[in-house]
PDB file of C-alpha atoms in Angstrom:
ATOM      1  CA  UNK A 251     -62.977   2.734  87.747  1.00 77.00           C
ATOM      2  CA  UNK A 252     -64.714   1.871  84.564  1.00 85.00           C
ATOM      3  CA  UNK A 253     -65.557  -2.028  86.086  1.00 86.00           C
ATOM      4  CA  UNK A 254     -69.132  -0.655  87.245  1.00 87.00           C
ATOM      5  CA  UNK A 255     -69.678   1.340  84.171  1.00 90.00           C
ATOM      6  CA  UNK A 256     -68.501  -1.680  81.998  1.00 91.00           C
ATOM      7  CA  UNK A 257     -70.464  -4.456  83.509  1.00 91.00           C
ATOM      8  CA  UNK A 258     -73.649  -1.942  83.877  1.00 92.00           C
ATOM      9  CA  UNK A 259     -73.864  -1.817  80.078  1.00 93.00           C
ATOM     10  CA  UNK A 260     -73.534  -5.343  79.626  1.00 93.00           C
ATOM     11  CA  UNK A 261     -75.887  -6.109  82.010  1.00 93.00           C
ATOM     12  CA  UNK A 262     -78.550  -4.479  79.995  1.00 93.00           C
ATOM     13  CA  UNK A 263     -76.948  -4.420  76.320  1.00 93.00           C
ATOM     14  CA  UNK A 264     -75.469  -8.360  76.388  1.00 92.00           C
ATOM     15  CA  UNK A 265     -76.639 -10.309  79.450  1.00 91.00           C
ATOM     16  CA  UNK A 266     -75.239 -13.391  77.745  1.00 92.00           C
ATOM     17  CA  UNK A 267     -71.532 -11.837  77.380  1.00 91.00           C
ATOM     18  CA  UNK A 268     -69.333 -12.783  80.419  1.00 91.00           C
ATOM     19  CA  UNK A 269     -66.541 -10.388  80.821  1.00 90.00           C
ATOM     20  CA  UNK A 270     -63.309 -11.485  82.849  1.00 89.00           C
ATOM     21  CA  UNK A 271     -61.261  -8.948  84.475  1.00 88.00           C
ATOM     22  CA  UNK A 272     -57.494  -9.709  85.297  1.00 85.00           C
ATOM     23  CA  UNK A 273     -55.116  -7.525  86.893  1.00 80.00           C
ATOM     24  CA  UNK A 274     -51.486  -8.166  85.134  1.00 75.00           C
ATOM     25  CA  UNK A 275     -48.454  -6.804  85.612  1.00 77.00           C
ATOM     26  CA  UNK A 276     -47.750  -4.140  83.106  1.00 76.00           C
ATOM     27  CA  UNK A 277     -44.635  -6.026  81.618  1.00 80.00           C
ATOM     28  CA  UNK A 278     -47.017  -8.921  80.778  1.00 86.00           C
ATOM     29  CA  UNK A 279     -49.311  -6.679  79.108  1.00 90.00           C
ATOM     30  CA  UNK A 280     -48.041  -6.893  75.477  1.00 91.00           C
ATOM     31  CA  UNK A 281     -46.684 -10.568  75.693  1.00 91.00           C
ATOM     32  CA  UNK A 282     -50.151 -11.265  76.534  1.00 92.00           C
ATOM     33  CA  UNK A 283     -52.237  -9.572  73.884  1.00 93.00           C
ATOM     34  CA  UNK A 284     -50.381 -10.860  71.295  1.00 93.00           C
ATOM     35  CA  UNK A 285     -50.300 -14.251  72.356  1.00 94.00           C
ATOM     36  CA  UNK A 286     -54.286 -13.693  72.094  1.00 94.00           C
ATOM     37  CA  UNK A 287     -54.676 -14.501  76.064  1.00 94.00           C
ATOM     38  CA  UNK A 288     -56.501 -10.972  76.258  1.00 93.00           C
ATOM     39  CA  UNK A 289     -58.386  -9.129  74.081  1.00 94.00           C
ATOM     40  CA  UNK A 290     -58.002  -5.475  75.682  1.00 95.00           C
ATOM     41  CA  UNK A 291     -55.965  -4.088  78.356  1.00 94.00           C
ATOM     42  CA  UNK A 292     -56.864  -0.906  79.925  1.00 93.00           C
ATOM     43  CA  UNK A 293     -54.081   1.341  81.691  1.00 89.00           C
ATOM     44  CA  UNK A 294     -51.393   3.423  81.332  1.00 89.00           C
ATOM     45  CA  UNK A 295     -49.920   2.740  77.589  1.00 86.00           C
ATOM     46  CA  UNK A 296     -47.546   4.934  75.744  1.00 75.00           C
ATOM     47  CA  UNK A 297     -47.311   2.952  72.922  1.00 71.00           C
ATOM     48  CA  UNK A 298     -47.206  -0.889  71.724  1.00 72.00           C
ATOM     49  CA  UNK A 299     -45.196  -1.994  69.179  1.00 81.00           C
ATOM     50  CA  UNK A 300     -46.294  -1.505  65.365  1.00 86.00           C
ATOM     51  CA  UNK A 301     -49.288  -4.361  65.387  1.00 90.00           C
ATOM     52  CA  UNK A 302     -50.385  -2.587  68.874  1.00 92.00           C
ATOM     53  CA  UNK A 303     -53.417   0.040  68.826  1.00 92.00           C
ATOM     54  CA  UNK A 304     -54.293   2.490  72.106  1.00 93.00           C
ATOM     55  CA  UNK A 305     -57.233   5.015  72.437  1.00 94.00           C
ATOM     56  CA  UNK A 306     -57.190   7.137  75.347  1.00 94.00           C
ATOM     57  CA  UNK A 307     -60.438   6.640  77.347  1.00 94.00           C
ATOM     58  CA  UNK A 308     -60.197   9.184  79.623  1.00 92.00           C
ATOM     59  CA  UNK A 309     -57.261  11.263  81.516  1.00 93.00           C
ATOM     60  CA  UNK A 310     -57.175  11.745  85.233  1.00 93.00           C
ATOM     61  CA  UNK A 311     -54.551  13.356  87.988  1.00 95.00           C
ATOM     62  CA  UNK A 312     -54.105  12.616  91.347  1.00 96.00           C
ATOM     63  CA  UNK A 313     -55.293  13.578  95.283  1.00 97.00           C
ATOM     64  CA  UNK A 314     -54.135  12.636  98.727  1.00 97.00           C
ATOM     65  CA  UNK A 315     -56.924  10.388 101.075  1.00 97.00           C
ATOM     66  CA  UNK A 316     -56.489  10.858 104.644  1.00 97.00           C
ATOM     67  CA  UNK A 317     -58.520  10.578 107.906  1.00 97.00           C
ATOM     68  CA  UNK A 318     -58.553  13.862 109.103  1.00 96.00           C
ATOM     69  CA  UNK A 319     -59.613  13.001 112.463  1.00 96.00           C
ATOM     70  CA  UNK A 320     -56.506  10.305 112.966  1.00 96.00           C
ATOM     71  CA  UNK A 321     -54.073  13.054 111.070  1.00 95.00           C
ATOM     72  CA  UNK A 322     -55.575  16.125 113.046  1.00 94.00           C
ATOM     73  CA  UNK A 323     -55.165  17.969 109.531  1.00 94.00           C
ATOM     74  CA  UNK A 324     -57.671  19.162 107.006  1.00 93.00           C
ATOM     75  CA  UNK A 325     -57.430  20.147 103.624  1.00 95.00           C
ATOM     76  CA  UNK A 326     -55.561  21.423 101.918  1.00 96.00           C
ATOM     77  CA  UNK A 327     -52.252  19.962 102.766  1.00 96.00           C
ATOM     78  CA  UNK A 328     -49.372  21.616 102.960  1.00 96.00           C
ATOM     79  CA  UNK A 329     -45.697  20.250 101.962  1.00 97.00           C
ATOM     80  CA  UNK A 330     -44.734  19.905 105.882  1.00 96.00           C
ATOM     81  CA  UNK A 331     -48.009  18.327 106.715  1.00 95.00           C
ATOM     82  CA  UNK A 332     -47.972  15.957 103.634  1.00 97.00           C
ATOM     83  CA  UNK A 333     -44.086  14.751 104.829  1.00 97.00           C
ATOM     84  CA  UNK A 334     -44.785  14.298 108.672  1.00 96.00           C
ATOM     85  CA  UNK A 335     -47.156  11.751 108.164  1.00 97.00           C
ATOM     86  CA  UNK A 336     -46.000   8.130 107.104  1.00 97.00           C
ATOM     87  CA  UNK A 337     -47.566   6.846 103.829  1.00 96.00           C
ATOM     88  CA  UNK A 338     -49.250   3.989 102.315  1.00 94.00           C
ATOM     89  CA  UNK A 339     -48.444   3.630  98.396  1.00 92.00           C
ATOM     90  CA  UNK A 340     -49.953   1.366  96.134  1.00 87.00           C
ATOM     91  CA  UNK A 341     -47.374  -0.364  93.447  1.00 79.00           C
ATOM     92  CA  UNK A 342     -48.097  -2.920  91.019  1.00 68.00           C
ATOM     93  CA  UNK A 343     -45.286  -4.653  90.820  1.00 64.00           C
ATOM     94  CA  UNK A 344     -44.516  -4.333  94.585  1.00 62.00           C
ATOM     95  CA  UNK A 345     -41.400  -1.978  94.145  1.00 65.00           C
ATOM     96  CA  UNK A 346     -40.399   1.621  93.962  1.00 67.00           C
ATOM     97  CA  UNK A 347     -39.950   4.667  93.720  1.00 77.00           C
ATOM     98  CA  UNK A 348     -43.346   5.695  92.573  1.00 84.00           C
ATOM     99  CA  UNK A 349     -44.363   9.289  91.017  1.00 90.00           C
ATOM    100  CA  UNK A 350     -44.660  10.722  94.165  1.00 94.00           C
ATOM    101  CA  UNK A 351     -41.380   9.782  95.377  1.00 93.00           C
ATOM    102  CA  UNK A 352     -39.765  10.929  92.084  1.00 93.00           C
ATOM    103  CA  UNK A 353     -41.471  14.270  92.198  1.00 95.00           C
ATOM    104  CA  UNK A 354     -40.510  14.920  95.605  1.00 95.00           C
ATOM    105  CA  UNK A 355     -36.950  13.821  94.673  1.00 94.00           C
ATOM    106  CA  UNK A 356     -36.467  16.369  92.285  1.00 95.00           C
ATOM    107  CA  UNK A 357     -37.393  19.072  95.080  1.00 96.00           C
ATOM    108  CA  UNK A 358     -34.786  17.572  97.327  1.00 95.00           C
ATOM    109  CA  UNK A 359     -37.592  16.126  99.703  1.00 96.00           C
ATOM    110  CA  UNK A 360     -38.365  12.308 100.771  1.00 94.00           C
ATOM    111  CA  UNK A 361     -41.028  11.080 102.374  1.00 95.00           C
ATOM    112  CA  UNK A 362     -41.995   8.208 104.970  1.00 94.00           C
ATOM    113  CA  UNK A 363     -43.388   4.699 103.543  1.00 92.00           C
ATOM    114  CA  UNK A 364     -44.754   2.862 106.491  1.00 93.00           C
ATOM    115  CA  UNK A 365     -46.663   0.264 103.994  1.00 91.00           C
ATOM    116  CA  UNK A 366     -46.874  -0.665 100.205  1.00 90.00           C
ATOM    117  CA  UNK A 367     -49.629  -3.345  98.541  1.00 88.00           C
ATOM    118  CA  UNK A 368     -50.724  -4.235  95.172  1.00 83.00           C
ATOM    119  CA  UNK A 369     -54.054  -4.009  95.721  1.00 82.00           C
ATOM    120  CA  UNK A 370     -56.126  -0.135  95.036  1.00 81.00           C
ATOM    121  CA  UNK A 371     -58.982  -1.348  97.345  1.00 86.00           C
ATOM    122  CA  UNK A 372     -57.181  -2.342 100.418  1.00 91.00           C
ATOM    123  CA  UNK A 373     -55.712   1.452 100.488  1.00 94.00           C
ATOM    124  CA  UNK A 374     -58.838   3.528 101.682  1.00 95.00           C
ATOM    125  CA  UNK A 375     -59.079   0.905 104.901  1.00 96.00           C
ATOM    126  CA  UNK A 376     -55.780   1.422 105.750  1.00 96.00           C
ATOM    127  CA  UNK A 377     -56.323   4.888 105.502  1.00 96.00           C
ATOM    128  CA  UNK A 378     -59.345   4.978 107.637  1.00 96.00           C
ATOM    129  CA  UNK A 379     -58.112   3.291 110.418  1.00 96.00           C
ATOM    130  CA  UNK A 380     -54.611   4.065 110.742  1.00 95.00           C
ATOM    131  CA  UNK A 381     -52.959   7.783 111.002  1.00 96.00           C
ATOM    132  CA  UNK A 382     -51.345   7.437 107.124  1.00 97.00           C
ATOM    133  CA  UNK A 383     -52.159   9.265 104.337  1.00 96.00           C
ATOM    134  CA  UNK A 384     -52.001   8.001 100.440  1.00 97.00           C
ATOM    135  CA  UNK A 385     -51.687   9.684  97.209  1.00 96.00           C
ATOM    136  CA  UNK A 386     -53.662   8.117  94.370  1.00 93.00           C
ATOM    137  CA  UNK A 387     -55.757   8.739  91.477  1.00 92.00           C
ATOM    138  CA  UNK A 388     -58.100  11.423  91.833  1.00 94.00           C
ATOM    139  CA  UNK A 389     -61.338   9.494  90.595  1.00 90.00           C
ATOM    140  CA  UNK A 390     -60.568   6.147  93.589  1.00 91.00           C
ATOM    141  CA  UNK A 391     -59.865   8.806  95.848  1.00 95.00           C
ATOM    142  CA  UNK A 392     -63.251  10.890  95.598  1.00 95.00           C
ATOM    143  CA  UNK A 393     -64.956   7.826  95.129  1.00 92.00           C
ATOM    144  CA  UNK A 394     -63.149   6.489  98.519  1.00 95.00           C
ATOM    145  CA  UNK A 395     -63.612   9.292 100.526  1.00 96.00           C
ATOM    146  CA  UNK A 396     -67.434   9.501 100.138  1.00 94.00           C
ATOM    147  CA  UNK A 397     -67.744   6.016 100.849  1.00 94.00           C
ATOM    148  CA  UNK A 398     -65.870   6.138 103.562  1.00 95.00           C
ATOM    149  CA  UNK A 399     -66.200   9.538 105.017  1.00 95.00           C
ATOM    150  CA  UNK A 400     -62.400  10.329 104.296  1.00 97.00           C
ATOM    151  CA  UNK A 401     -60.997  13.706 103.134  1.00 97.00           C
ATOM    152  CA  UNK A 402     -58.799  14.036 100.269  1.00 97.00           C
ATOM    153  CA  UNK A 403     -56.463  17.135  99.315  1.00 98.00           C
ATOM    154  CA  UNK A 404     -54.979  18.434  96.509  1.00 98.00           C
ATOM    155  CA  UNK A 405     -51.250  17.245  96.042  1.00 97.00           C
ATOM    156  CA  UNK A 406     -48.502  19.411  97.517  1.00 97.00           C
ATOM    157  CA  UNK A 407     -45.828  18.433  94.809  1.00 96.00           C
ATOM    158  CA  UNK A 408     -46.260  18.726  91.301  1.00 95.00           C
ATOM    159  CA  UNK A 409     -47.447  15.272  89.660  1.00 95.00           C
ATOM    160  CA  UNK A 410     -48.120  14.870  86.088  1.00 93.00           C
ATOM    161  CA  UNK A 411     -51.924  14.023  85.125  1.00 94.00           C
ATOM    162  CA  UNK A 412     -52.197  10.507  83.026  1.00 92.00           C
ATOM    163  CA  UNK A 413     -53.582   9.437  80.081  1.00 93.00           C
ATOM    164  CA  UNK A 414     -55.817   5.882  80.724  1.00 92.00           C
ATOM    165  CA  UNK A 415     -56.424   3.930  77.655  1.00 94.00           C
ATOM    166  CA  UNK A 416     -57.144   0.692  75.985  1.00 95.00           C
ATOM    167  CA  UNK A 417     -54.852  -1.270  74.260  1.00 95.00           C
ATOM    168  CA  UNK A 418     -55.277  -3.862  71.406  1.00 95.00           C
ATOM    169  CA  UNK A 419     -53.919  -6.229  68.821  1.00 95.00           C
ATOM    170  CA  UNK A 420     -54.217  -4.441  65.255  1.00 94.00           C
ATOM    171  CA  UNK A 421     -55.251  -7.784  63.961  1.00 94.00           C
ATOM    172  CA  UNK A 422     -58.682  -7.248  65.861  1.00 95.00           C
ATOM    173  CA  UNK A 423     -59.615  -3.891  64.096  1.00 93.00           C
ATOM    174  CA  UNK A 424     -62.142  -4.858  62.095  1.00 94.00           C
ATOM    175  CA  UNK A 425     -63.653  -7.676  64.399  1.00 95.00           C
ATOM    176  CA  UNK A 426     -66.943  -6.804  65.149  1.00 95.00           C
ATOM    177  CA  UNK A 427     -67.035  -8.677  68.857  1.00 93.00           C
ATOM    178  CA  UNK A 428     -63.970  -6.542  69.709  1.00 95.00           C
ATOM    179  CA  UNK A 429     -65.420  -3.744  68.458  1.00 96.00           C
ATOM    180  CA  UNK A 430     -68.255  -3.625  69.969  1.00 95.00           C
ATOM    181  CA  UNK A 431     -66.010  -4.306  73.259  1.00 94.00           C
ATOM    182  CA  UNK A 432     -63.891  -1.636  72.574  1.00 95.00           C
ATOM    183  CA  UNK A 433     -66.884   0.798  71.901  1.00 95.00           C
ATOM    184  CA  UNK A 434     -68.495  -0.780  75.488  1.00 94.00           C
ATOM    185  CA  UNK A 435     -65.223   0.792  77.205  1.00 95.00           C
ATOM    186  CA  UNK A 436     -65.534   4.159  75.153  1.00 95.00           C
ATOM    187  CA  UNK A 437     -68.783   4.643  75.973  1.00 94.00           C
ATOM    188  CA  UNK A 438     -68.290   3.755  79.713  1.00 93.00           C
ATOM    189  CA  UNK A 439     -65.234   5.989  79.847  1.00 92.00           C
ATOM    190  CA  UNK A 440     -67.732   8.526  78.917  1.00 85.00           C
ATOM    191  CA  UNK A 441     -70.416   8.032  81.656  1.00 57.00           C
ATOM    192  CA  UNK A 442     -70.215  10.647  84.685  1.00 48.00           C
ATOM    193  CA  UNK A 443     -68.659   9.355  87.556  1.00 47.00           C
ATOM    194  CA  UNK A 444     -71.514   7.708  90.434  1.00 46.00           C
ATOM    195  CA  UNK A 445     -71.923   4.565  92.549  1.00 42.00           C
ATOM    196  CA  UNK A 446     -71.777   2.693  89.658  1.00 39.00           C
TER     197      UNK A 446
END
């Protein structure tokens, strides 16, 4: 989500300033900031260790994305509705269960995986062509589902919202390159959500 916003303000603030965006796994998050092979990770952090800084950027919850027509359902969903359709779910590191699985767990309820995949942006086509439904974060999902011309649905289990934020080495506080980066990612944290 903050990609566009981030490489809109260098653009026009730094055109010289090439930024490189990885996707890691979240286990190699730490290992890699402090061997200095990246200078700021965004995600889902509770903590680092002592040399570690975070700063929430922004928080955010989650919604279902569907294709009503394929589903013959609208919004909102309801429990029965949300479990008689299979599911896509998107995992990281390729494994489960996720939040939604957990939370339904603890209602006594399970529901159907047809497919899983690392990858956020593969979800919404999956979605649109195939009767499945997906639960993800709210921002992809409204951002999906007008591009697309999907519907999305509040979630009919309790989920927790999230905290996203950026994490650092402590040794770069002061570092006026990385602050400037990490002021970059404040600022488009901060920017109202739009095409871009």
């Amino acid at each position: 989500m903050l990609g566009p916003r981030l490489l809109s303000l260098v653009a026009s603030e730094a055109p010289n300033v090439r930024i490189v965006l990885q996707s890691l796994d979240y286990g190699q998050v730490l290992p890699n900031i402090d061997a200095d092979r990246i200078d700021i990770a965004v995600g889902v952090f509770d903590s680092g260790q002592m040399h570690h800084k975070v700063r929430p950027l922004y928080r955010d919850g989650y919604l279902c994305l569907f294709n009503e027509t394929l589903l013959k359902v609208s919004a909102p969903l309801s429990l029965d509705d949300y479990l008689r359709h299979p599911h896509v779910m998107t995992t990281l590191n390729g494994t489960g269960p996720g939040v939604v699985d957990e939370a339904l767990t603890r209602i006594g309820r399970q529901r159907r995986l047809l497919a899983t995949t690392p990858r956020f942006a593969t979800v919404p086509f999956l979605v649109q062509a195939s009767p499945v439904l997906t639960t993800m974060v709210a921002a992809l999902a409204t951002r999906f589902a007008g591009m697309m011309n999907l519907a999305t649905s509040p979630v009919p289990v309790e989920l927790m919202d999230f905290t996203v934020s950026m994490l650092w080495h402590s040794s770069y506080d002061h570092d006026p390159a990385h602050r400037w980066l990490r002021d970059l990612l404040l600022r488009a944290s901060r920017r109202p959500a739009g095409p871009g």
